[in-house]
mmCIF file of C-alpha atoms in Angstrom:
data_model
loop_
_atom_site.group_PDB
_atom_site.id
_atom_site.type_symbol
_atom_site.label_atom_id
_atom_site.label_comp_id
_atom_site.label_asym_id
_atom_site.label_seq_id
_atom_site.Cartn_x
_atom_site.Cartn_y
_atom_site.Cartn_z
ATOM 1 C CA ALA A 261 78.188 -36.199 -200.676
ATOM 2 C CA ALA A 262 76.764 -35.167 -203.992
ATOM 3 C CA ILE A 263 73.324 -36.537 -204.777
ATOM 4 C CA ALA A 264 73.265 -38.670 -207.901
ATOM 5 C CA THR A 265 70.510 -39.485 -210.331
ATOM 6 C CA ALA A 266 72.842 -41.176 -212.784
ATOM 7 C CA ALA A 267 76.540 -41.990 -212.920
ATOM 8 C CA LYS A 268 77.404 -40.383 -216.221
ATOM 9 C CA GLU A 269 80.083 -38.035 -217.473
ATOM 10 C CA PRO A 270 79.021 -34.569 -218.673
ATOM 11 C CA PRO A 271 78.385 -34.618 -222.423
ATOM 12 C CA GLY A 272 81.413 -33.797 -224.522
ATOM 13 C CA PRO A 273 81.830 -32.806 -228.146
ATOM 14 C CA GLU A 274 82.769 -36.371 -229.022
ATOM 15 C CA GLU A 275 79.440 -37.661 -227.697
ATOM 16 C CA PRO A 276 76.799 -36.109 -229.929
ATOM 17 C CA ALA A 277 73.277 -37.013 -228.932
ATOM 18 C CA GLY A 278 69.901 -35.354 -228.848
ATOM 19 C CA GLY A 279 67.433 -35.078 -226.009
ATOM 20 C CA GLU A 280 69.811 -36.378 -223.370
ATOM 21 C CA MET A 281 68.559 -36.768 -219.848
ATOM 22 C CA VAL A 282 69.838 -34.143 -217.471
ATOM 23 C CA TYR A 283 71.525 -35.606 -214.417
ATOM 24 C CA ILE A 284 73.003 -34.293 -211.201
ATOM 25 C CA PRO A 285 76.724 -35.082 -210.916
ATOM 26 C CA ASP A 286 77.607 -37.768 -208.399
ATOM 27 C CA ASP A 287 80.771 -38.488 -206.422
ATOM 28 C CA SER A 288 82.452 -40.176 -209.394
ATOM 29 C CA ASP A 289 81.915 -37.037 -211.514
ATOM 30 C CA PHE A 290 83.520 -34.877 -208.856
ATOM 31 C CA SER A 291 86.390 -37.341 -208.525
ATOM 32 C CA SER A 292 86.937 -37.289 -212.296
ATOM 33 C CA PHE A 293 86.873 -33.492 -212.309
ATOM 34 C CA ARG A 294 89.417 -33.341 -209.503
ATOM 35 C CA ASP A 295 91.699 -35.768 -211.360
ATOM 36 C CA GLN A 296 91.566 -33.584 -214.473
ATOM 37 C CA CYS A 297 92.512 -30.519 -212.439
ATOM 38 C CA GLU A 298 95.470 -32.194 -210.744
ATOM 39 C CA SER A 299 96.795 -34.224 -213.682
ATOM 40 C CA LEU A 300 99.489 -32.899 -216.008
ATOM 41 C CA GLU A 301 99.327 -35.733 -218.537
ATOM 42 C CA GLY A 302 98.043 -34.573 -221.922
ATOM 43 C CA TRP A 303 98.027 -30.891 -220.950
ATOM 44 C CA HIS A 304 100.121 -28.291 -222.763
ATOM 45 C CA CYS A 305 101.397 -25.319 -220.769
ATOM 46 C CA ARG A 306 100.399 -22.090 -222.504
ATOM 47 C CA TYR A 307 101.257 -19.518 -219.836
ATOM 48 C CA ASN A 308 103.247 -19.523 -216.592
ATOM 49 C CA LYS A 309 103.850 -16.165 -214.980
ATOM 50 C CA ALA A 310 103.364 -14.362 -211.655
ATOM 51 C CA GLY A 311 101.841 -17.366 -209.905
ATOM 52 C CA VAL A 312 99.324 -18.181 -212.647
ATOM 53 C CA THR A 313 99.628 -21.226 -214.933
ATOM 54 C CA VAL A 314 97.405 -21.962 -217.941
ATOM 55 C CA TRP A 315 97.221 -25.303 -219.770
ATOM 56 C CA SER A 316 95.172 -26.440 -222.763
ATOM 57 C CA GLN A 317 94.044 -29.707 -224.308
ATOM 58 C CA GLY A 318 92.921 -30.072 -227.916
ATOM 59 C CA GLN A 319 94.257 -29.195 -231.347
ATOM 60 C CA GLU A 320 95.216 -25.551 -231.261
ATOM 61 C CA GLU A 321 93.797 -24.372 -234.573
ATOM 62 C CA SER A 322 91.103 -26.793 -235.642
ATOM 63 C CA CYS A 323 89.465 -27.437 -232.293
ATOM 64 C CA THR A 324 87.111 -24.658 -231.215
ATOM 65 C CA VAL A 325 86.129 -26.512 -228.053
ATOM 66 C CA GLN A 326 89.396 -26.845 -226.194
ATOM 67 C CA LYS A 327 89.763 -27.698 -222.559
ATOM 68 C CA ILE A 328 91.466 -24.882 -220.689
ATOM 69 C CA LYS A 329 92.846 -25.251 -217.177
ATOM 70 C CA THR A 330 94.185 -22.451 -214.990
ATOM 71 C CA ARG A 331 95.808 -22.558 -211.553
ATOM 72 C CA ILE A 332 96.655 -19.763 -209.139
ATOM 73 C CA SER A 333 98.133 -19.870 -205.659
ATOM 74 C CA CYS A 334 96.149 -17.648 -203.295
ATOM 75 C CA LYS A 335 98.148 -16.502 -200.298
ATOM 76 C CA ASP A 336 96.128 -15.177 -197.331
ATOM 77 C CA VAL A 337 92.812 -16.489 -198.694
ATOM 78 C CA PRO A 338 91.422 -19.621 -196.982
ATOM 79 C CA ALA A 339 89.749 -22.193 -199.213
ATOM 80 C CA GLU A 340 86.355 -21.681 -197.572
ATOM 81 C CA THR A 341 86.515 -17.932 -198.298
ATOM 82 C CA LEU A 342 87.152 -18.480 -202.000
ATOM 83 C CA TYR A 343 84.323 -21.030 -202.036
ATOM 84 C CA ASP A 344 81.994 -18.342 -200.660
ATOM 85 C CA VAL A 345 83.222 -15.823 -203.241
ATOM 86 C CA LEU A 346 82.421 -18.166 -206.128
ATOM 87 C CA HIS A 347 78.938 -18.887 -204.757
ATOM 88 C CA ASP A 348 77.879 -15.411 -203.677
ATOM 89 C CA THR A 349 75.999 -13.881 -206.617
ATOM 90 C CA SER A 350 75.513 -10.616 -204.686
ATOM 91 C CA TYR A 351 79.284 -10.145 -204.531
ATOM 92 C CA ARG A 352 80.036 -11.151 -208.098
ATOM 93 C CA SER A 353 79.479 -7.703 -209.586
ATOM 94 C CA LYS A 354 82.253 -6.390 -207.329
ATOM 95 C CA TRP A 355 84.924 -8.448 -209.105
ATOM 96 C CA ASP A 356 83.545 -9.791 -212.394
ATOM 97 C CA SER A 357 83.698 -6.784 -214.697
ATOM 98 C CA ASN A 358 82.585 -8.857 -217.712
ATOM 99 C CA MET A 359 79.309 -9.900 -216.078
ATOM 100 C CA ILE A 360 76.104 -8.317 -217.319
ATOM 101 C CA GLU A 361 73.679 -10.294 -215.176
ATOM 102 C CA THR A 362 73.585 -13.431 -213.071
ATOM 103 C CA TYR A 363 70.830 -15.036 -211.011
ATOM 104 C CA ASP A 364 69.688 -18.382 -209.685
ATOM 105 C CA ILE A 365 66.673 -19.863 -211.468
ATOM 106 C CA GLY A 366 65.790 -22.671 -209.074
ATOM 107 C CA ARG A 367 67.114 -25.456 -206.886
ATOM 108 C CA LEU A 368 67.307 -29.140 -207.733
ATOM 109 C CA THR A 369 68.765 -30.541 -204.488
ATOM 110 C CA VAL A 370 70.619 -29.214 -201.454
ATOM 111 C CA ASN A 371 73.796 -29.088 -203.555
ATOM 112 C CA ALA A 372 72.554 -28.419 -207.095
ATOM 113 C CA ASP A 373 70.721 -25.596 -208.818
ATOM 114 C CA VAL A 374 70.080 -24.010 -212.218
ATOM 115 C CA GLY A 375 71.278 -20.501 -212.978
ATOM 116 C CA TYR A 376 71.672 -17.825 -215.636
ATOM 117 C CA TYR A 377 74.832 -15.844 -216.451
ATOM 118 C CA SER A 378 75.519 -13.303 -219.181
ATOM 119 C CA LEU A 379 78.742 -11.510 -220.027
ATOM 120 C CA CYS A 380 79.996 -8.827 -222.360
ATOM 121 C CA VAL A 381 82.786 -9.801 -224.710
ATOM 122 C CA GLY A 382 85.040 -7.520 -226.688
ATOM 123 C CA PRO A 383 87.265 -7.900 -229.724
ATOM 124 C CA TRP A 384 89.213 -11.075 -228.904
ATOM 125 C CA GLY A 385 91.091 -11.151 -232.172
ATOM 126 C CA ARG A 386 88.544 -11.598 -234.947
ATOM 127 C CA GLY A 387 86.571 -8.397 -234.736
ATOM 128 C CA PRO A 388 83.589 -7.540 -232.539
ATOM 129 C CA LEU A 389 81.482 -10.249 -230.952
ATOM 130 C CA LYS A 390 77.962 -10.321 -229.578
ATOM 131 C CA ASN A 391 77.526 -10.756 -225.862
ATOM 132 C CA ARG A 392 77.200 -14.330 -224.571
ATOM 133 C CA ASP A 393 74.925 -15.989 -222.049
ATOM 134 C CA PHE A 394 74.594 -19.384 -220.373
ATOM 135 C CA VAL A 395 71.958 -21.439 -218.599
ATOM 136 C CA THR A 396 73.708 -24.082 -216.507
ATOM 137 C CA LEU A 397 73.115 -26.823 -214.000
ATOM 138 C CA ARG A 398 75.566 -26.257 -211.161
ATOM 139 C CA SER A 399 76.524 -28.679 -208.413
ATOM 140 C CA TRP A 400 78.962 -28.330 -205.529
ATOM 141 C CA LEU A 401 80.770 -30.560 -203.057
ATOM 142 C CA PRO A 402 82.750 -29.636 -199.926
ATOM 143 C CA LEU A 403 85.307 -32.383 -199.274
ATOM 144 C CA GLY A 404 87.154 -31.875 -196.015
ATOM 145 C CA ASN A 405 89.178 -28.687 -196.452
ATOM 146 C CA ASP A 406 88.715 -28.710 -200.242
ATOM 147 C CA TYR A 407 85.765 -27.611 -202.362
ATOM 148 C CA MET A 408 84.474 -28.218 -205.885
ATOM 149 C CA ILE A 409 81.868 -26.440 -208.002
ATOM 150 C CA ILE A 410 81.028 -27.795 -211.478
ATOM 151 C CA ASN A 411 78.462 -26.963 -214.146
ATOM 152 C CA TYR A 412 77.255 -27.824 -217.633
ATOM 153 C CA SER A 413 74.725 -26.212 -219.960
ATOM 154 C CA VAL A 414 71.063 -27.148 -219.943
ATOM 155 C CA LYS A 415 67.883 -26.004 -221.672
ATOM 156 C CA HIS A 416 65.106 -24.527 -219.538
ATOM 157 C CA PRO A 417 61.760 -23.835 -221.262
ATOM 158 C CA LYS A 418 61.341 -20.467 -219.530
ATOM 159 C CA TYR A 419 64.867 -19.275 -220.426
ATOM 160 C CA PRO A 420 65.313 -19.836 -224.182
ATOM 161 C CA PRO A 421 68.078 -18.140 -226.213
ATOM 162 C CA ARG A 422 67.603 -14.381 -226.490
ATOM 163 C CA LYS A 423 67.929 -12.330 -229.674
ATOM 164 C CA ASP A 424 70.411 -9.911 -228.102
ATOM 165 C CA PHE A 425 72.780 -12.661 -226.903
ATOM 166 C CA VAL A 426 74.573 -15.661 -228.337
ATOM 167 C CA ARG A 427 73.793 -18.692 -226.187
ATOM 168 C CA ALA A 428 77.180 -20.222 -225.360
ATOM 169 C CA VAL A 429 77.530 -23.815 -224.186
ATOM 170 C CA SER A 430 79.481 -25.158 -221.215
ATOM 171 C CA LEU A 431 80.295 -28.818 -221.784
ATOM 172 C CA GLN A 432 82.021 -28.903 -218.420
ATOM 173 C CA THR A 433 83.259 -26.009 -216.301
ATOM 174 C CA GLY A 434 84.270 -25.849 -212.687
ATOM 175 C CA TYR A 435 86.515 -24.882 -209.817
ATOM 176 C CA LEU A 436 88.632 -26.951 -207.458
ATOM 177 C CA ILE A 437 89.714 -25.061 -204.340
ATOM 178 C CA LYS A 438 92.424 -26.834 -202.346
ATOM 179 C CA ALA A 439 93.547 -25.767 -198.893
ATOM 180 C CA ASN A 440 97.260 -24.963 -198.945
ATOM 181 C CA GLY A 441 98.570 -24.607 -195.423
ATOM 182 C CA ASP A 442 97.262 -22.130 -192.907
ATOM 183 C CA GLY A 443 94.919 -19.529 -194.382
ATOM 184 C CA ALA A 444 95.891 -20.094 -198.030
ATOM 185 C CA CYS A 445 94.619 -22.104 -200.970
ATOM 186 C CA ILE A 446 95.217 -23.139 -204.569
ATOM 187 C CA LEU A 447 92.453 -22.444 -207.080
ATOM 188 C CA TYR A 448 92.006 -24.511 -210.246
ATOM 189 C CA TYR A 449 89.597 -23.435 -212.967
ATOM 190 C CA LEU A 450 88.862 -25.954 -215.707
ATOM 191 C CA THR A 451 86.554 -25.222 -218.605
ATOM 192 C CA GLN A 452 85.407 -26.855 -221.806
ATOM 193 C CA VAL A 453 83.107 -24.311 -223.374
ATOM 194 C CA ASP A 454 81.826 -23.729 -226.889
ATOM 195 C CA PRO A 455 81.678 -19.919 -226.861
ATOM 196 C CA ARG A 456 80.213 -20.007 -230.396
ATOM 197 C CA GLY A 457 83.085 -17.885 -231.543
ATOM 198 C CA GLU A 458 86.677 -17.297 -230.514
ATOM 199 C CA SER A 459 87.498 -17.442 -226.789
ATOM 200 C CA PRO A 460 90.373 -15.847 -224.889
ATOM 201 C CA LEU A 461 92.985 -17.196 -222.503
ATOM 202 C CA CYS A 462 92.761 -14.712 -219.692
ATOM 203 C CA PRO A 463 94.981 -15.207 -216.630
ATOM 204 C CA GLN A 464 93.706 -11.855 -215.363
ATOM 205 C CA ALA A 465 90.395 -13.491 -214.492
ATOM 206 C CA MET A 466 92.130 -15.698 -211.919
ATOM 207 C CA LYS A 467 93.870 -12.698 -210.394
ATOM 208 C CA LYS A 468 90.504 -10.972 -210.079
ATOM 209 C CA ILE A 469 89.110 -13.917 -208.129
ATOM 210 C CA TYR A 470 92.147 -13.929 -205.860
ATOM 211 C CA LYS A 471 91.767 -10.202 -205.148
ATOM 212 C CA ALA A 472 88.051 -10.738 -204.582
ATOM 213 C CA GLY A 473 88.904 -13.350 -201.958
ATOM 214 C CA LEU A 474 91.130 -10.898 -200.094
ATOM 215 C CA LYS A 475 88.339 -8.309 -199.928
ATOM 216 C CA TYR A 476 85.358 -10.623 -199.356
ATOM 217 C CA PRO A 477 85.441 -11.037 -195.537
ATOM 218 C CA GLU A 478 85.135 -7.281 -194.965
ATOM 219 C CA TRP A 479 82.432 -6.949 -197.633
ATOM 220 C CA LYS A 480 80.442 -9.881 -196.266
ATOM 221 C CA ARG A 481 80.645 -8.519 -192.738
ATOM 222 C CA ARG A 482 78.581 -5.546 -193.985
ATOM 223 C CA HIS A 483 76.239 -7.496 -196.292
ATOM 224 C CA ASP A 484 74.039 -10.091 -194.583
ATOM 225 C CA PRO A 485 76.972 -11.969 -193.007
ATOM 226 C CA GLY A 486 74.919 -14.956 -191.856
ATOM 227 C CA TYR A 487 73.328 -15.621 -195.233
ATOM 228 C CA LYS A 488 75.106 -18.452 -197.051
ATOM 229 C CA PRO A 489 72.532 -20.817 -198.582
ATOM 230 C CA TRP A 490 75.320 -22.777 -200.284
ATOM 231 C CA VAL A 491 76.512 -23.688 -196.773
ATOM 232 C CA TYR A 492 73.132 -23.630 -194.978
ATOM 233 C CA PRO A 493 70.585 -25.113 -197.416
ATOM 234 C CA GLU A 494 67.702 -24.315 -195.061
ATOM 235 C CA GLN A 495 68.246 -20.651 -196.083
ATOM 236 C CA ASN A 496 67.553 -21.449 -199.729
ATOM 237 C CA THR A 497 64.217 -19.960 -200.813
ATOM 238 C CA LEU A 498 64.552 -20.663 -204.540
ATOM 239 C CA PRO A 499 61.650 -22.445 -206.238
ATOM 240 C CA SER A 500 62.189 -26.133 -206.912
ATOM 241 C CA VAL A 501 63.070 -27.164 -210.455
ATOM 242 C CA SER A 502 62.343 -30.657 -211.709
ATOM 243 C CA LEU A 503 64.958 -32.502 -213.766
ATOM 244 C CA ALA A 504 62.133 -33.352 -216.160
ATOM 245 C CA GLU A 505 61.875 -29.656 -217.104
ATOM 246 C CA LEU A 506 65.485 -29.631 -218.303
ATOM 247 C CA SER A 507 67.435 -31.137 -221.180
ATOM 248 C CA VAL A 508 71.104 -31.025 -222.174
ATOM 249 C CA GLN A 509 72.048 -28.012 -224.303
ATOM 250 C CA HIS A 510 74.182 -28.767 -227.365
ATOM 251 C CA ALA A 511 75.794 -26.080 -229.520
ATOM 252 C CA ASP A 512 74.788 -27.830 -232.737
ATOM 253 C CA SER A 513 71.102 -27.389 -231.858
ATOM 254 C CA LEU A 514 71.480 -23.608 -231.685
ATOM 255 C CA GLU A 515 71.175 -21.231 -234.612
ATOM 256 C CA ASN A 516 74.474 -20.493 -236.341
ATOM 257 C CA ILE A 517 75.683 -16.973 -235.675
ATOM 258 C CA ASP A 518 77.361 -14.746 -238.238
ATOM 259 C CA GLU A 519 79.284 -11.980 -236.478
ATOM 260 C CA THR A 520 81.112 -10.588 -239.476
ATOM 261 C CA GLY A 521 80.524 -6.904 -240.028
ATOM 262 C CA LEU A 522 78.716 -6.236 -236.758
ATOM 263 C CA PRO A 523 78.417 -2.517 -235.941
ATOM 264 C CA GLU A 524 80.823 -1.644 -233.148
ATOM 265 C CA GLU A 525 78.370 0.689 -231.416
ATOM 266 C CA HIS A 526 75.989 -2.174 -230.672
ATOM 267 C CA LEU A 527 78.603 -4.188 -228.836
ATOM 268 C CA SER A 528 80.009 -3.971 -225.360
ATOM 269 C CA THR A 529 83.719 -4.281 -224.840
ATOM 270 C CA SER A 530 85.133 -6.197 -221.925
ATOM 271 C CA ASP A 531 87.671 -5.226 -219.335
ATOM 272 C CA HIS A 532 90.141 -8.080 -219.110
ATOM 273 C CA GLU A 533 92.450 -6.296 -216.713
ATOM 274 C CA ALA A 534 92.441 -6.918 -213.001
#
Protein backbone atom coordinates (compact mmCIF):
# COMPACT_ATOMS: atom_id res chain seq x y z
CA ALA A 1 0.00 0.00 0.00
CA ALA A 2 1.05 3.57 -0.52
CA ILE A 3 2.54 5.28 2.50
CA ALA A 4 0.58 8.33 3.59
CA THR A 5 1.60 11.43 5.46
CA ALA A 6 -1.71 13.17 4.86
CA ALA A 7 -4.98 12.30 3.17
CA LYS A 8 -5.25 15.22 0.79
CA GLU A 9 -5.96 15.66 -2.89
CA PRO A 10 -3.18 17.06 -5.10
CA PRO A 11 -3.49 20.84 -5.37
CA GLY A 12 -5.62 22.02 -8.26
CA PRO A 13 -6.01 25.38 -9.95
CA GLU A 14 -9.18 26.01 -7.97
CA GLU A 15 -7.29 25.67 -4.68
CA PRO A 16 -4.80 28.51 -4.64
CA ALA A 17 -2.58 28.53 -1.59
CA GLY A 18 0.99 29.35 -0.75
CA GLY A 19 3.56 27.29 1.09
CA GLU A 20 1.50 24.12 1.10
CA MET A 21 2.88 21.08 2.83
CA VAL A 22 4.10 18.41 0.47
CA TYR A 23 2.53 15.03 1.11
CA ILE A 24 2.94 11.52 -0.20
CA PRO A 25 -0.26 10.24 -1.85
CA ASP A 26 -2.14 7.61 0.12
CA ASP A 27 -4.53 4.85 -0.92
CA SER A 28 -7.46 7.27 -1.22
CA ASP A 29 -5.46 9.42 -3.68
CA PHE A 30 -4.72 6.39 -5.83
CA SER A 31 -8.36 5.32 -5.66
CA SER A 32 -9.48 8.80 -6.74
CA PHE A 33 -6.99 8.78 -9.60
CA ARG A 34 -8.20 5.39 -10.77
CA ASP A 35 -11.82 6.58 -10.67
CA GLN A 36 -10.94 9.58 -12.83
CA CYS A 37 -9.25 7.33 -15.38
CA GLU A 38 -12.17 4.91 -15.61
CA SER A 39 -15.05 7.40 -15.43
CA LEU A 40 -16.65 8.88 -18.54
CA GLU A 41 -18.86 11.40 -16.74
CA GLY A 42 -17.85 14.99 -17.47
CA TRP A 43 -15.26 14.01 -20.09
CA HIS A 44 -15.49 15.15 -23.70
CA CYS A 45 -14.11 12.85 -26.39
CA ARG A 46 -11.64 14.75 -28.56
CA TYR A 47 -10.08 11.91 -30.56
CA ASN A 48 -10.90 8.25 -31.19
CA LYS A 49 -8.85 6.49 -33.82
CA ALA A 50 -6.66 3.40 -34.28
CA GLY A 51 -7.13 2.17 -30.72
CA VAL A 52 -6.35 5.51 -29.05
CA THR A 53 -9.00 7.66 -27.34
CA VAL A 54 -8.44 11.17 -25.96
CA TRP A 55 -10.83 13.03 -23.64
CA SER A 56 -10.65 16.48 -22.06
CA GLN A 57 -12.24 18.31 -19.15
CA GLY A 58 -12.37 22.10 -18.85
CA GLN A 59 -13.48 25.02 -20.98
CA GLU A 60 -11.82 24.63 -24.34
CA GLU A 61 -10.68 28.19 -24.98
CA SER A 62 -10.47 29.98 -21.66
CA CYS A 63 -9.01 27.22 -19.54
CA THR A 64 -5.26 26.79 -20.00
CA VAL A 65 -5.10 24.04 -17.39
CA GLN A 66 -7.35 21.36 -18.81
CA LYS A 67 -7.44 17.78 -17.71
CA ILE A 68 -6.50 15.48 -20.57
CA LYS A 69 -7.05 11.73 -20.49
CA THR A 70 -5.79 9.22 -23.05
CA ARG A 71 -6.36 5.47 -23.33
CA ILE A 72 -4.70 2.89 -25.54
CA SER A 73 -5.16 -0.87 -25.73
CA CYS A 74 -1.79 -2.62 -25.76
CA LYS A 75 -1.92 -6.07 -27.31
CA ASP A 76 1.02 -8.39 -26.52
CA VAL A 77 2.35 -6.15 -23.73
CA PRO A 78 1.69 -7.38 -20.16
CA ALA A 79 0.82 -4.74 -17.57
CA GLU A 80 3.98 -5.40 -15.56
CA THR A 81 6.13 -4.79 -18.66
CA LEU A 82 4.57 -1.40 -19.32
CA TYR A 83 5.00 -0.56 -15.63
CA ASP A 84 8.73 -1.28 -15.99
CA VAL A 85 8.93 0.83 -19.15
CA LEU A 86 7.43 3.86 -17.40
CA HIS A 87 9.80 3.50 -14.44
CA ASP A 88 13.04 2.71 -16.24
CA THR A 89 14.83 6.03 -16.79
CA SER A 90 17.68 4.27 -18.63
CA TYR A 91 15.24 3.08 -21.29
CA ARG A 92 13.32 6.32 -21.65
CA SER A 93 15.65 7.86 -24.21
CA LYS A 94 14.91 4.91 -26.51
CA TRP A 95 11.26 5.92 -26.92
CA ASP A 96 10.75 9.47 -25.66
CA SER A 97 12.11 11.61 -28.47
CA ASN A 98 10.99 14.84 -26.76
CA MET A 99 13.06 14.18 -23.64
CA ILE A 100 16.19 16.23 -23.09
CA GLU A 101 17.13 14.85 -19.69
CA THR A 102 15.60 12.89 -16.84
CA TYR A 103 17.01 11.68 -13.53
CA ASP A 104 15.95 10.76 -10.02
CA ILE A 105 16.86 13.32 -7.36
CA GLY A 106 16.18 11.30 -4.22
CA ARG A 107 13.85 8.86 -2.51
CA LEU A 108 11.16 9.67 0.03
CA THR A 109 9.83 6.17 0.80
CA VAL A 110 9.93 2.73 -0.80
CA ASN A 111 7.25 3.88 -3.25
CA ALA A 112 7.88 7.62 -3.65
CA ASP A 113 10.71 9.74 -4.99
CA VAL A 114 11.52 13.16 -6.44
CA GLY A 115 12.75 13.52 -10.00
CA TYR A 116 13.66 15.94 -12.78
CA TYR A 117 12.44 15.83 -16.40
CA SER A 118 13.03 18.24 -19.27
CA LEU A 119 11.64 18.15 -22.79
CA CYS A 120 11.98 20.02 -26.05
CA VAL A 121 8.82 21.53 -27.47
CA GLY A 122 8.24 22.79 -30.97
CA PRO A 123 5.74 25.10 -32.62
CA TRP A 124 2.42 23.82 -31.25
CA GLY A 125 0.33 26.45 -32.96
CA ARG A 126 1.36 29.82 -31.56
CA GLY A 127 4.93 30.12 -32.74
CA PRO A 128 8.12 28.81 -31.14
CA LEU A 129 8.24 27.89 -27.48
CA LYS A 130 11.06 27.53 -24.99
CA ASN A 131 11.85 24.08 -23.70
CA ARG A 132 10.04 22.98 -20.53
CA ASP A 133 11.16 21.19 -17.39
CA PHE A 134 9.55 19.72 -14.28
CA VAL A 135 10.52 18.76 -10.75
CA THR A 136 7.94 16.30 -9.42
CA LEU A 137 7.11 14.08 -6.50
CA ARG A 138 6.24 10.68 -7.92
CA SER A 139 4.53 7.80 -6.15
CA TRP A 140 3.53 4.36 -7.39
CA LEU A 141 1.26 1.51 -6.35
CA PRO A 142 1.03 -2.05 -7.69
CA LEU A 143 -2.50 -3.34 -7.06
CA GLY A 144 -2.88 -6.99 -7.98
CA ASN A 145 -2.40 -7.16 -11.75
CA ASP A 146 -2.83 -3.39 -12.15
CA TYR A 147 -0.38 -0.56 -11.56
CA MET A 148 -0.53 3.19 -10.95
CA ILE A 149 2.12 5.92 -11.09
CA ILE A 150 1.16 9.51 -10.18
CA ASN A 151 3.05 12.76 -9.72
CA TYR A 152 2.69 16.46 -8.97
CA SER A 153 5.12 19.37 -9.07
CA VAL A 154 7.22 20.37 -6.09
CA LYS A 155 9.96 22.88 -5.31
CA HIS A 156 13.38 21.57 -4.33
CA PRO A 157 15.95 24.13 -3.11
CA LYS A 158 18.78 22.54 -5.10
CA TYR A 159 16.77 22.42 -8.35
CA PRO A 160 15.33 25.92 -8.90
CA PRO A 161 13.98 27.10 -12.28
CA ARG A 162 16.70 27.45 -14.91
CA LYS A 163 17.14 30.39 -17.27
CA ASP A 164 17.19 28.17 -20.36
CA PHE A 165 13.91 26.41 -19.50
CA VAL A 166 10.36 27.33 -18.59
CA ARG A 167 9.41 25.52 -15.39
CA ALA A 168 6.10 23.82 -16.16
CA VAL A 169 3.76 22.64 -13.42
CA SER A 170 2.05 19.26 -13.05
CA LEU A 171 -1.03 19.63 -10.86
CA GLN A 172 -1.68 15.93 -11.24
CA THR A 173 -0.30 13.51 -13.82
CA GLY A 174 -0.21 9.76 -13.90
CA TYR A 175 -0.67 6.37 -15.49
CA LEU A 176 -3.09 3.55 -14.78
CA ILE A 177 -2.04 0.23 -16.31
CA LYS A 178 -4.78 -2.40 -16.26
CA ALA A 179 -4.22 -6.04 -17.13
CA ASN A 180 -6.45 -7.02 -20.05
CA GLY A 181 -6.48 -10.77 -20.48
CA ASP A 182 -3.41 -12.86 -21.10
CA GLY A 183 -0.30 -10.84 -21.91
CA ALA A 184 -2.12 -7.59 -22.75
CA CYS A 185 -3.07 -4.39 -20.98
CA ILE A 186 -4.90 -1.08 -21.23
CA LEU A 187 -2.92 2.09 -20.51
CA TYR A 188 -4.56 5.28 -19.25
CA TYR A 189 -2.64 8.54 -19.09
CA LEU A 190 -4.27 11.41 -17.22
CA THR A 191 -2.68 14.82 -16.89
CA GLN A 192 -3.53 18.23 -15.52
CA VAL A 193 -0.51 20.34 -16.34
CA ASP A 194 0.10 24.06 -16.64
CA PRO A 195 2.68 24.03 -19.45
CA ARG A 196 2.99 27.83 -19.14
CA GLY A 197 2.01 28.12 -22.75
CA GLU A 198 -0.05 26.14 -25.23
CA SER A 199 0.00 22.33 -24.93
CA PRO A 200 -0.70 19.70 -27.57
CA LEU A 201 -3.02 16.71 -27.72
CA CYS A 202 -0.69 14.04 -28.95
CA PRO A 203 -2.03 10.49 -29.38
CA GLN A 204 1.33 9.58 -30.91
CA ALA A 205 2.89 9.67 -27.46
CA MET A 206 0.70 6.74 -26.36
CA LYS A 207 1.66 4.76 -29.45
CA LYS A 208 5.32 5.36 -28.63
CA ILE A 209 4.84 3.90 -25.15
CA TYR A 210 3.05 0.89 -26.60
CA LYS A 211 5.88 0.26 -29.08
CA ALA A 212 8.38 0.74 -26.27
CA GLY A 213 6.60 -1.98 -24.31
CA LEU A 214 6.91 -4.42 -27.22
CA LYS A 215 10.68 -3.85 -27.44
CA TYR A 216 11.49 -3.55 -23.72
CA PRO A 217 11.93 -7.24 -22.74
CA GLU A 218 14.70 -7.76 -25.32
CA TRP A 219 16.37 -4.46 -24.40
CA LYS A 220 16.22 -5.19 -20.67
CA ARG A 221 17.65 -8.66 -21.18
CA ARG A 222 20.84 -6.93 -22.41
CA HIS A 223 20.85 -4.05 -19.90
CA ASP A 224 21.14 -5.06 -16.24
CA PRO A 225 18.08 -7.35 -16.33
CA GLY A 226 17.89 -7.86 -12.56
CA TYR A 227 17.96 -4.17 -11.70
CA LYS A 228 14.46 -2.87 -10.97
CA PRO A 229 14.52 -0.66 -7.86
CA TRP A 230 10.86 0.24 -8.40
CA VAL A 231 10.10 -3.45 -7.79
CA TYR A 232 12.98 -4.26 -5.41
CA PRO A 233 13.41 -1.20 -3.16
CA GLU A 234 16.53 -2.68 -1.55
CA GLN A 235 18.29 -1.90 -4.87
CA ASN A 236 17.55 1.81 -4.51
CA THR A 237 20.75 3.75 -3.79
CA LEU A 238 19.30 7.25 -4.15
CA PRO A 239 19.95 9.70 -1.31
CA SER A 240 17.03 10.24 1.05
CA VAL A 241 15.01 13.42 0.63
CA SER A 242 13.04 14.87 3.52
CA LEU A 243 9.51 16.16 2.93
CA ALA A 244 10.56 19.25 4.88
CA GLU A 245 12.94 20.18 2.04
CA LEU A 246 10.06 20.34 -0.43
CA SER A 247 7.07 22.60 -1.02
CA VAL A 248 4.24 22.55 -3.56
CA GLN A 249 5.06 24.30 -6.84
CA HIS A 250 2.39 26.67 -8.16
CA ALA A 251 2.50 28.27 -11.60
CA ASP A 252 1.47 31.66 -10.24
CA SER A 253 4.64 31.82 -8.14
CA LEU A 254 6.84 31.50 -11.23
CA GLU A 255 8.01 34.37 -13.40
CA ASN A 256 5.71 35.12 -16.32
CA ILE A 257 7.23 34.11 -19.63
CA ASP A 258 6.91 36.08 -22.85
CA GLU A 259 7.63 33.83 -25.82
CA THR A 260 6.58 36.20 -28.57
CA GLY A 261 9.28 36.84 -31.12
CA LEU A 262 11.70 34.18 -29.91
CA PRO A 263 14.49 33.43 -32.41
CA GLU A 264 13.84 30.08 -34.05
CA GLU A 265 17.50 29.05 -33.99
CA HIS A 266 17.56 29.02 -30.19
CA LEU A 267 14.70 26.57 -29.93
CA SER A 268 14.50 22.84 -30.32
CA THR A 269 11.67 21.33 -32.28
CA SER A 270 9.98 18.16 -31.15
CA ASP A 271 9.26 14.96 -32.98
CA HIS A 272 5.64 14.11 -32.29
CA GLU A 273 5.57 11.15 -34.63
CA ALA A 274 5.92 7.59 -33.46
